[in-house]
């Protein structure tokens, strides 16, 4: 299951070569694929836009499909991911501080460097096309400058540049330069590996995996969708999650299931989080409600009983809520999907549209209030809390440059309040799933430890074991890599891009104590993380 250092296995086909002929046109005028990539970088740099929202619109506008769309995507996403390394190289090739170079010119240079050093576009084509792009998109003025700078870049190989950049610097800075991550993220990732029971020596594999384009994961909503059409088109069964598949990027709306919402694009790690909550053992289900005929279907430590109430406290945009709702429908439960941001609540509504409405409702409340408003109201509660997103850097190419340590510190208070509220909203014997798409210790184990310390009686379940039971393949998500696999690891679970090929999702499953032992877990406002 372990992927190699460059994440190449997942990319299938090893190191990628792009010829200058990938885009439709050659010659002195710029081609639409490079223009689409340039426009995406401009929107990201100048308007704080998200590349994954901008690029599809630019591909459509320029009529790009197939190889041309693939070229534009690799150029835009790759340049954004590698921006730290490319800027460090450019700084050595420009005779003034790089941040005094006009931003559009800087973006054009980044695209040029990416073609030269990462896409193996022949140097003459990378130079000519970048100059042509600049002429068309910026004006003739900077052509000579761009040409001269890229010529200097092209005089060395990527390995030579990396050796030069990393000579005489400390390990963290070197890893940041080599793998294009801010140094604070490198530090955080190293701490995260150790905190989750893995070897700090995996750091470079993890950083490399952040730079590999992720495959697209699909899930067929259980009981509602199937993947036959996708398999016929070359999708492969997912190795980790039931009812999942991987497929090459492309226009997935051609599939009927994707169109009607019964097949969804969802990272496998997210799928497993929803499945683990649905499968987690709850204690002492309310037998009367669970089974009005009197025969209890749930006793201590069993999975779902008919009539259970589930809550997704932070549901937008609705990926996990949709899967939970489909599972709930199969298992005779109902889901309340809560999302306070109105536009994201609309996305949840759209995500849930494929599931019959008998299985779900949507609320738009502050999740911090739910525990007080509906104490002990739910059997299973998911809080997939707002987080730094450091576990999904593969999918959000610009995110690493936007986040800061202050974001992590700021989110800690909200994360703790949401978890406390979730515990208060869970009935005695019920289960809470605390999830983040970040492995940062401050957002994961520190939050869980802190809340557990202040909420006597709440028990941390063996989350890696529950996750393994919900998965197709043992994940060993409690850490203890390699020969130590049988040693006991943490009771929280952490997935990793370089190990599992998923986003770095964190999961802790907590069971609320039986009524007699329970100390009310009133959500309070917030102490420092
Ligand atoms: C990580 S996302 C959840 C992703 C979602 N579970 C999915 O799988 O699609 C966190 C969500 O929490 C929402 N949120 C932010 N503050 C909140 C609060 N006080 N109460 C509940 N949800 C909140 C955000 O708007 C965001 O949609």
Coordinates of C-alpha atoms and ligand atoms in Angstrom, one line a residue:
X1 CA 0.0 0.0 0.0
X2 CA 2.9 2.3 0.7
X3 CA 3.6 4.6 -2.2
X4 CA 7.0 5.5 -3.4
X5 CA 8.6 8.8 -2.6
X6 CA 7.4 10.7 -5.6
X7 CA 3.9 9.4 -5.5
X8 CA 4.6 8.1 -8.9
X9 CA 2.7 4.8 -8.5
X10 CA -0.4 6.8 -8.0
X11 CA 0.2 8.9 -11.0
X12 CA 0.7 5.7 -13.0
X13 CA 3.3 6.1 -15.7
X14 CA 6.2 7.5 -13.8
X15 CA 7.8 10.8 -14.4
X16 CA 5.7 12.9 -16.8
X17 CA 7.1 14.3 -20.0
X18 CA 5.2 16.9 -21.9
X19 CA 6.2 17.9 -25.4
X20 CA 5.8 21.4 -26.6
X21 CA 3.2 20.0 -29.0
X22 CA 0.8 19.1 -26.2
X23 CA -1.1 22.3 -26.6
X24 CA -2.9 22.9 -29.9
X25 CA -0.9 25.7 -31.3
X26 CA 2.8 26.4 -31.7
X27 CA 4.7 29.3 -33.1
X28 CA 5.0 32.9 -32.0
X29 CA 1.5 33.5 -30.7
X30 CA 0.7 32.1 -27.3
X31 CA -1.3 28.9 -27.1
X32 CA -4.6 28.6 -25.2
X33 CA -3.4 26.0 -22.7
X34 CA -0.6 28.3 -21.5
X35 CA -3.0 31.3 -21.5
X36 CA -5.5 29.3 -19.3
X37 CA -2.7 28.5 -16.9
X38 CA -1.5 32.1 -16.8
X39 CA -5.0 33.4 -16.2
X40 CA -5.4 30.9 -13.3
X41 CA -2.1 32.0 -11.7
X42 CA -3.1 35.7 -12.1
X43 CA -6.5 35.0 -10.4
X44 CA -4.8 33.2 -7.6
X45 CA -2.1 35.9 -7.0
X46 CA -4.2 39.0 -7.7
X47 CA -7.7 38.0 -6.5
X48 CA -7.0 35.4 -3.8
X49 CA -9.0 33.0 -6.0
X50 CA -8.9 29.2 -5.6
X51 CA -7.2 27.5 -8.5
X52 CA -9.5 24.5 -8.5
X53 CA -12.5 26.8 -9.0
X54 CA -10.8 29.1 -11.6
X55 CA -9.1 26.6 -13.8
X56 CA -12.2 24.6 -15.0
X57 CA -13.8 27.8 -16.1
X58 CA -10.7 28.9 -18.0
X59 CA -10.5 25.5 -19.7
X60 CA -14.1 25.9 -20.9
X61 CA -13.5 29.5 -22.0
X62 CA -10.5 28.4 -24.1
X63 CA -12.3 25.3 -25.4
X64 CA -9.6 23.0 -23.9
X65 CA -10.1 19.3 -23.6
X66 CA -8.1 16.1 -23.5
X67 CA -4.3 16.5 -23.7
X68 CA -4.5 20.3 -23.9
X69 CA -6.6 20.4 -20.7
X70 CA -4.1 18.0 -19.1
X71 CA -1.2 20.2 -20.1
X72 CA -2.9 23.4 -18.8
X73 CA -3.8 21.7 -15.5
X74 CA -0.3 20.4 -14.8
X75 CA 1.1 23.7 -15.7
X76 CA -1.2 25.7 -13.5
X77 CA -1.4 23.4 -10.5
X78 CA 2.2 22.3 -10.7
X79 CA 3.5 25.9 -10.9
X80 CA 1.4 26.9 -7.9
X81 CA 2.5 23.9 -5.8
X82 CA 6.2 24.4 -6.7
X83 CA 6.1 28.2 -6.4
X84 CA 8.5 28.2 -3.3
X85 CA 11.2 26.3 -5.2
X86 CA 10.7 28.2 -8.5
X87 CA 10.8 31.6 -6.7
X88 CA 14.1 30.6 -5.0
X89 CA 15.6 29.7 -8.3
X90 CA 14.3 32.8 -10.0
X91 CA 15.7 35.0 -7.2
X92 CA 19.1 33.7 -8.3
X93 CA 18.5 34.6 -11.9
X94 CA 17.1 38.1 -11.5
X95 CA 19.4 41.0 -10.7
X96 CA 16.9 42.7 -8.3
X97 CA 14.7 41.4 -5.5
X98 CA 12.1 39.1 -7.0
X99 CA 9.2 40.8 -5.2
X100 CA 10.0 44.0 -7.1
X101 CA 9.3 42.3 -10.4
X102 CA 5.8 43.1 -11.8
X103 CA 3.4 40.4 -10.5
X104 CA 2.2 39.3 -14.0
X105 CA 5.8 39.0 -15.2
X106 CA 6.6 36.9 -12.1
X107 CA 3.7 34.6 -12.9
X108 CA 4.8 34.2 -16.5
X109 CA 8.3 33.4 -15.2
X110 CA 6.9 30.7 -12.8
X111 CA 5.1 29.1 -15.7
X112 CA 8.3 29.1 -17.8
X113 CA 10.4 27.6 -15.0
X114 CA 7.8 24.9 -14.4
X115 CA 7.9 23.9 -18.1
X116 CA 11.7 23.9 -18.1
X117 CA 12.4 22.0 -14.9
X118 CA 9.3 19.9 -14.1
X119 CA 7.5 19.2 -17.4
X120 CA 10.6 18.6 -19.6
X121 CA 9.2 20.9 -22.3
X122 CA 12.2 21.4 -24.7
X123 CA 14.0 24.7 -23.6
X124 CA 13.4 26.5 -26.9
X125 CA 9.7 25.8 -26.7
X126 CA 9.4 26.8 -23.1
X127 CA 11.2 30.1 -23.8
X128 CA 9.5 30.9 -27.0
X129 CA 6.1 30.1 -25.7
X130 CA 6.5 32.0 -22.4
X131 CA 7.7 35.1 -24.3
X132 CA 4.7 34.8 -26.7
X133 CA 2.4 34.4 -23.8
X134 CA 3.8 37.5 -22.1
X135 CA 3.5 39.5 -25.3
X136 CA -0.1 38.6 -25.6
X137 CA -1.2 38.8 -22.0
X138 CA 1.1 41.5 -20.6
X139 CA 2.6 43.4 -23.6
X140 CA 5.9 43.5 -25.5
X141 CA 7.9 45.3 -22.7
X142 CA 9.1 42.4 -20.5
X143 CA 9.9 40.0 -23.4
X144 CA 13.6 40.5 -23.3
X145 CA 13.7 40.3 -19.5
X146 CA 11.7 37.1 -19.5
X147 CA 13.8 35.5 -22.2
X148 CA 17.1 36.4 -20.4
X149 CA 15.9 35.1 -17.0
X150 CA 14.6 31.8 -18.4
X151 CA 17.8 31.3 -20.4
X152 CA 19.7 31.5 -17.1
X153 CA 17.3 29.0 -15.5
X154 CA 17.7 26.6 -18.4
X155 CA 21.5 26.5 -17.9
X156 CA 21.1 24.0 -15.1
X157 CA 19.1 20.8 -14.4
X158 CA 16.6 20.7 -11.5
X159 CA 19.0 18.6 -9.4
X160 CA 21.8 21.1 -9.9
X161 CA 19.5 23.9 -8.9
X162 CA 18.3 22.1 -5.8
X163 CA 21.8 21.2 -4.8
X164 CA 22.8 24.9 -5.0
X165 CA 19.7 26.1 -3.1
X166 CA 20.2 23.7 -0.3
X167 CA 23.9 23.9 0.3
X168 CA 24.7 25.3 3.7
X169 CA 21.2 25.6 5.0
X170 CA 19.5 23.7 7.8
X171 CA 17.5 20.5 7.2
X172 CA 14.1 22.2 7.6
X173 CA 14.9 25.0 5.2
X174 CA 16.4 22.5 2.8
X175 CA 13.3 20.3 2.8
X176 CA 11.1 23.4 2.3
X177 CA 13.2 24.5 -0.7
X178 CA 13.4 21.0 -2.2
X179 CA 9.8 20.1 -1.8
X180 CA 8.3 23.6 -2.0
X181 CA 6.7 23.9 1.4
X182 CA 6.9 26.9 3.8
X183 CA 9.3 26.0 6.6
X184 CA 6.5 26.2 9.2
X185 CA 4.6 23.5 7.4
X186 CA 7.7 21.3 7.1
X187 CA 8.1 21.6 10.9
X188 CA 4.4 21.0 11.5
X189 CA 4.5 17.9 9.3
X190 CA 7.5 16.5 11.1
X191 CA 5.8 17.0 14.4
X192 CA 2.6 15.5 13.0
X193 CA 4.3 12.3 11.9
X194 CA 5.8 11.8 15.4
X195 CA 2.6 12.8 17.2
X196 CA 0.7 10.1 15.2
X197 CA 3.1 7.4 15.8
X198 CA 5.1 7.4 12.6
X199 CA 8.8 7.9 11.8
X200 CA 10.1 11.4 11.3
X201 CA 12.2 9.9 8.5
X202 CA 9.0 9.7 6.4
X203 CA 8.9 13.5 6.1
X204 CA 10.3 13.8 2.6
X205 CA 7.9 11.1 1.3
X206 CA 5.0 13.0 2.8
X207 CA 6.2 16.4 1.3
X208 CA 6.7 14.7 -2.1
X209 CA 3.2 13.2 -1.9
X210 CA 1.8 16.7 -1.4
X211 CA 3.3 17.6 -4.8
X212 CA 1.8 14.7 -6.7
X213 CA -1.5 15.3 -8.6
X214 CA -4.0 13.1 -6.7
X215 CA -6.0 10.5 -8.6
X216 CA -9.8 11.1 -8.6
X217 CA -11.7 9.0 -6.1
X218 CA -15.3 8.1 -6.6
X219 CA -17.9 6.6 -4.3
X220 CA -21.2 5.1 -5.3
X221 CA -23.8 6.0 -2.6
X222 CA -24.7 2.6 -1.0
X223 CA -28.1 1.3 -2.1
X224 CA -28.5 4.2 -4.6
X225 CA -25.7 4.2 -7.1
X226 CA -23.3 1.9 -8.8
X227 CA -20.0 2.2 -10.7
X228 CA -20.7 0.0 -13.7
X229 CA -20.5 2.8 -16.3
X230 CA -17.3 4.1 -14.7
X231 CA -15.6 0.7 -14.6
X232 CA -16.6 0.2 -18.3
X233 CA -14.8 3.5 -19.0
X234 CA -11.6 2.3 -17.3
X235 CA -12.1 3.2 -13.6
X236 CA -10.5 0.8 -11.2
X237 CA -12.0 -0.5 -7.9
X238 CA -10.7 1.4 -4.9
X239 CA -8.4 -0.6 -2.7
X240 CA -9.5 0.9 0.6
X241 CA -13.2 1.7 0.7
X242 CA -16.2 -0.4 -0.2
X243 CA -18.1 1.0 -3.2
X244 CA -15.2 3.2 -4.3
X245 CA -13.2 3.6 -7.5
X246 CA -10.3 5.6 -8.9
X247 CA -10.4 7.2 -12.3
X248 CA -8.2 9.5 -14.4
X249 CA -9.1 13.1 -14.3
X250 CA -11.4 14.3 -17.0
X251 CA -15.0 15.4 -17.6
X252 CA -16.8 13.1 -15.1
X253 CA -20.2 14.7 -15.7
X254 CA -20.4 12.3 -18.7
X255 CA -21.4 9.6 -16.3
X256 CA -25.1 9.3 -15.4
X257 CA -24.4 8.5 -11.7
X258 CA -22.2 11.6 -11.4
X259 CA -24.9 13.7 -13.0
X260 CA -27.7 12.4 -10.8
X261 CA -25.5 12.5 -7.7
X262 CA -25.6 8.8 -6.8
X263 CA -21.9 8.6 -7.7
X264 CA -19.8 11.3 -6.0
X265 CA -16.2 12.5 -6.2
X266 CA -14.8 12.1 -2.7
X267 CA -11.4 11.4 -1.3
X268 CA -11.2 7.9 0.1
X269 CA -10.1 9.2 3.5
X270 CA -13.4 11.1 3.8
X271 CA -15.4 8.1 2.7
X272 CA -13.7 6.0 5.5
X273 CA -14.4 8.6 8.1
X274 CA -18.2 8.5 7.3
X275 CA -18.2 4.7 7.2
X276 CA -16.3 4.4 10.5
X277 CA -18.8 6.5 12.3
X278 CA -21.7 4.5 10.8
X279 CA -20.0 1.3 11.9
X280 CA -18.7 2.3 15.3
X281 CA -20.0 0.3 18.3
X282 CA -22.5 2.3 20.4
X283 CA -23.5 1.2 23.9
X284 CA -27.0 0.6 25.3
X285 CA -29.1 1.9 22.4
X286 CA -32.5 3.2 23.4
X287 CA -34.2 -0.1 22.8
X288 CA -37.7 1.3 22.8
X289 CA -36.9 3.8 20.1
X290 CA -34.6 1.5 18.4
X291 CA -37.2 -1.2 18.0
X292 CA -40.8 -0.4 18.8
X293 CA -41.7 -4.2 18.7
X294 CA -39.7 -4.6 21.8
X295 CA -36.9 -6.8 20.5
X296 CA -33.7 -4.8 21.0
X297 CA -31.5 -4.7 18.0
X298 CA -28.7 -2.9 19.7
X299 CA -27.0 -3.8 22.9
X300 CA -23.7 -3.0 24.3
X301 CA -21.0 -2.5 21.7
X302 CA -23.1 -3.1 18.6
X303 CA -23.5 -1.2 15.4
X304 CA -26.5 0.6 14.2
X305 CA -30.0 0.1 15.5
X306 CA -33.2 1.1 13.6
X307 CA -34.4 4.5 14.4
X308 CA -31.0 6.0 15.3
X309 CA -30.5 9.7 15.0
X310 CA -27.3 10.9 13.4
X311 CA -25.9 14.4 13.3
X312 CA -23.3 15.9 11.0
X313 CA -22.5 19.1 12.9
X314 CA -20.3 20.8 10.2
X315 CA -21.7 19.4 7.0
X316 CA -20.8 21.8 4.2
X317 CA -20.2 21.2 1.3
X318 CA -21.9 17.8 2.1
X319 CA -19.5 15.1 1.0
X320 CA -19.6 13.1 4.2
X321 CA -23.3 14.0 4.8
X322 CA -24.3 12.4 1.5
X323 CA -22.6 9.2 2.3
X324 CA -23.9 9.2 5.9
X325 CA -27.4 9.8 4.6
X326 CA -27.2 6.9 2.2
X327 CA -25.9 4.6 4.9
X328 CA -28.6 5.9 7.3
X329 CA -31.3 5.1 4.8
X330 CA -30.0 1.5 4.5
X331 CA -29.7 1.2 8.3
X332 CA -33.1 2.7 9.3
X333 CA -31.5 5.9 10.7
X334 CA -31.9 9.6 9.9
X335 CA -29.3 12.3 9.5
X336 CA -29.4 15.9 10.5
X337 CA -26.9 17.8 8.3
X338 CA -26.0 21.1 9.9
X339 CA -24.2 23.9 8.2
X340 CA -24.3 27.5 9.3
X341 CA -22.9 29.2 6.2
X342 CA -25.9 29.7 3.9
X343 CA -24.1 29.2 0.6
X344 CA -22.5 26.0 1.9
X345 CA -25.9 24.8 3.3
X346 CA -27.1 25.1 -0.3
X347 CA -24.2 22.8 -1.4
X348 CA -25.2 20.3 1.3
X349 CA -28.8 20.4 -0.1
X350 CA -27.4 19.7 -3.5
X351 CA -25.2 16.9 -2.2
X352 CA -28.2 15.2 -0.4
X353 CA -30.6 15.6 -3.3
X354 CA -29.8 12.0 -4.5
X355 CA -30.9 10.5 -1.2
X356 CA -34.6 10.2 -0.4
X357 CA -35.7 13.0 2.0
X358 CA -37.0 10.6 4.5
X359 CA -33.4 10.0 5.5
X360 CA -32.2 13.5 6.2
X361 CA -33.0 17.1 7.1
X362 CA -30.8 20.2 7.0
X363 CA -30.3 22.8 9.7
X364 CA -28.3 26.0 9.6
X365 CA -27.2 26.5 13.2
X366 CA -24.0 27.3 14.9
X367 CA -22.7 23.9 15.8
X368 CA -21.5 25.2 19.1
X369 CA -25.1 25.6 20.2
X370 CA -26.4 22.2 19.3
X371 CA -25.2 20.4 22.4
X372 CA -27.1 23.0 24.6
X373 CA -30.2 23.0 22.3
X374 CA -30.5 19.2 21.9
X375 CA -28.7 17.6 24.8
X376 CA -28.2 13.8 24.3
X377 CA -30.3 14.1 21.1
X378 CA -28.2 11.9 18.8
X379 CA -26.8 8.4 18.7
X380 CA -23.9 9.3 16.4
X381 CA -22.4 12.7 15.8
X382 CA -19.7 13.8 13.3
X383 CA -17.8 17.0 13.7
X384 CA -15.6 17.5 10.7
X385 CA -14.4 20.8 12.1
X386 CA -13.0 23.8 10.2
X387 CA -9.2 23.3 10.0
X388 CA -6.1 24.5 8.3
X389 CA -6.5 21.9 5.5
X390 CA -2.8 21.0 5.7
X391 CA -3.9 17.4 5.0
X392 CA -5.3 18.3 1.6
X393 CA -2.4 20.2 0.1
X394 CA -2.4 17.9 -3.0
X395 CA -5.9 19.1 -3.9
X396 CA -5.5 22.8 -3.2
X397 CA -2.3 23.9 -4.9
X398 CA -2.1 27.4 -3.5
X399 CA -3.2 26.6 0.0
X400 CA 0.3 26.1 1.5
X401 CA 1.2 29.7 0.7
X402 CA -2.0 31.1 2.2
X403 CA -2.1 29.5 5.6
X404 CA 0.0 30.6 8.5
X405 CA 0.6 29.3 12.0
X406 CA -1.8 32.0 13.3
X407 CA -4.6 30.2 11.5
X408 CA -3.9 27.0 13.4
X409 CA -3.8 28.8 16.7
X410 CA -7.0 30.7 15.9
X411 CA -9.0 27.6 14.9
X412 CA -8.2 25.7 18.1
X413 CA -10.9 27.5 20.1
X414 CA -13.6 26.8 17.6
X415 CA -12.5 23.1 17.2
X416 CA -12.7 22.6 21.0
X417 CA -16.1 24.2 21.3
X418 CA -17.5 22.2 18.4
X419 CA -16.2 18.9 19.9
X420 CA -17.6 19.8 23.4
X421 CA -21.0 20.6 21.8
X422 CA -20.9 17.3 19.9
X423 CA -20.3 15.4 23.1
X424 CA -23.2 17.2 24.8
X425 CA -25.4 16.4 21.8
X426 CA -24.7 12.7 22.0
X427 CA -26.8 10.4 24.1
X428 CA -25.2 8.2 26.8
X429 CA -23.5 5.3 25.1
X430 CA -23.5 7.1 21.7
X431 CA -20.4 7.9 19.6
X432 CA -18.8 11.2 18.5
X433 CA -16.4 11.3 15.5
X434 CA -14.0 14.2 15.6
X435 CA -12.4 14.7 12.2
X436 CA -10.0 17.1 10.5
X437 CA -8.4 17.2 7.1
X438 CA -5.2 18.2 8.8
X439 CA -2.6 16.1 10.7
X440 CA -1.4 19.1 12.7
X441 CA -1.0 18.0 16.3
X442 CA -2.6 21.3 17.5
X443 CA -5.8 20.6 15.5
X444 CA -5.9 16.8 16.2
X445 CA -4.5 15.1 19.3
X446 CA -4.2 18.3 21.3
X447 CA -7.9 19.1 20.8
X448 CA -9.0 15.6 21.7
X449 CA -6.7 15.3 24.7
X450 CA -7.7 18.7 26.0
X451 CA -11.5 18.0 25.7
X452 CA -11.2 14.5 27.1
X453 CA -9.3 15.9 30.1
X454 CA -12.2 18.3 30.9
X455 CA -15.0 15.9 30.1
X456 CA -14.8 13.0 32.6
X457 CA -16.1 9.6 31.5
X458 CA -15.9 10.2 27.8
X459 CA -13.9 7.2 26.4
X460 CA -11.6 7.3 23.4
X461 CA -12.5 4.2 21.3
X462 CA -9.8 2.2 19.5
X463 CA -10.3 4.3 16.4
X464 CA -7.7 2.6 14.1
X465 CA -9.4 -0.8 14.8
X466 CA -12.9 0.7 13.9
X467 CA -11.4 2.2 10.8
X468 CA -9.8 -1.1 9.8
X469 CA -13.1 -2.9 10.3
X470 CA -14.8 -0.3 8.0
X471 CA -12.0 -0.5 5.3
X472 CA -11.2 -3.2 2.7
X473 CA -7.6 -3.3 3.7
X474 CA -6.0 -2.8 7.1
X475 CA -4.8 0.8 7.3
X476 CA -2.6 0.8 10.4
X477 CA -3.8 4.3 10.9
X478 CA -2.7 4.4 14.5
X479 CA 0.9 4.7 13.3
X480 CA 3.7 2.3 14.3
X481 CA 5.0 1.8 10.8
X482 CA 7.3 -0.9 9.5
X483 CA 8.5 -3.6 11.9
X484 CA 6.7 -2.1 14.9
X485 CA 3.3 -2.7 13.4
X486 CA 2.1 -5.0 16.1
X487 CA 3.1 -2.6 18.9
X488 CA 0.1 -0.6 20.3
X489 CA -0.2 2.7 18.6
X490 CA -2.4 5.8 19.4
X491 CA -6.1 5.2 19.8
X492 CA -6.7 8.0 17.3
X493 CA -6.3 7.4 13.6
X494 CA -4.3 9.4 11.0
X495 CA -4.4 8.7 7.3
X496 CA -1.5 9.9 5.1
X497 CA -1.1 10.7 1.4
X498 CA 2.3 9.0 1.2
X499 CA 1.1 5.8 3.0
X500 CA -2.6 5.4 2.1
X501 CA -2.9 7.6 -1.0
X502 CA -5.6 9.6 0.7
X503 CA -5.8 13.1 2.1
X504 CA -4.3 13.3 5.6
X505 CA -7.6 12.9 7.5
X506 CA -7.6 12.6 11.2
X507 CA -10.3 10.7 13.1
X508 CA -11.0 10.2 16.8
X509 CA -14.0 8.2 17.9
X510 CA -15.3 9.0 21.4
X511 CA -18.0 7.3 23.3
X512 CA -20.1 9.2 25.8
X513 CA -20.5 7.5 29.1
X514 CA -23.7 5.9 30.3
X515 CA -26.1 8.4 32.0
X516 CA -25.0 7.6 35.6
X517 CA -21.4 8.5 34.9
X518 CA -22.0 11.5 32.7
X519 CA -20.8 14.9 33.7
X520 CA -22.6 17.5 31.6
X521 CA -20.3 18.8 28.9
X522 CA -21.7 22.3 28.5
X523 CA -20.0 24.1 25.6
X524 CA -18.2 27.0 27.1
X525 CA -16.4 29.7 25.3
X526 CA -13.2 29.0 24.6
X527 CA -9.8 29.0 26.2
X528 CA -6.6 29.3 24.2
X529 CA -5.6 26.1 22.4
Ligands
LIG1 C1 -14.1 20.8 7.0 S1 -15.6 21.5 6.5 C2 -16.7 20.1 6.6 C3 -16.6 19.2 5.4 C4 -17.8 18.3 5.2 N1 -18.0 17.5 6.4 C5 -17.7 17.4 4.0 O1 -17.3 16.3 4.1 O2 -18.1 17.9 2.9 C6 -16.1 22.4 7.9 C7 -17.4 23.1 7.8 O3 -17.7 23.6 9.1 C8 -18.5 24.8 8.9 N2 -18.5 25.6 10.1 C9 -17.7 26.7 10.4 N3 -18.0 27.2 11.6 C10 -19.0 26.4 12.1 C11 -19.7 26.4 13.3 N4 -19.6 27.3 14.3 N5 -20.7 25.4 13.5 C12 -20.8 24.4 12.5 N6 -20.2 24.4 11.4 C13 -19.3 25.4 11.2 C14 -17.8 25.5 7.7 O4 -18.7 26.4 7.1 C15 -17.5 24.3 6.8 O5 -18.5 24.1 5.9

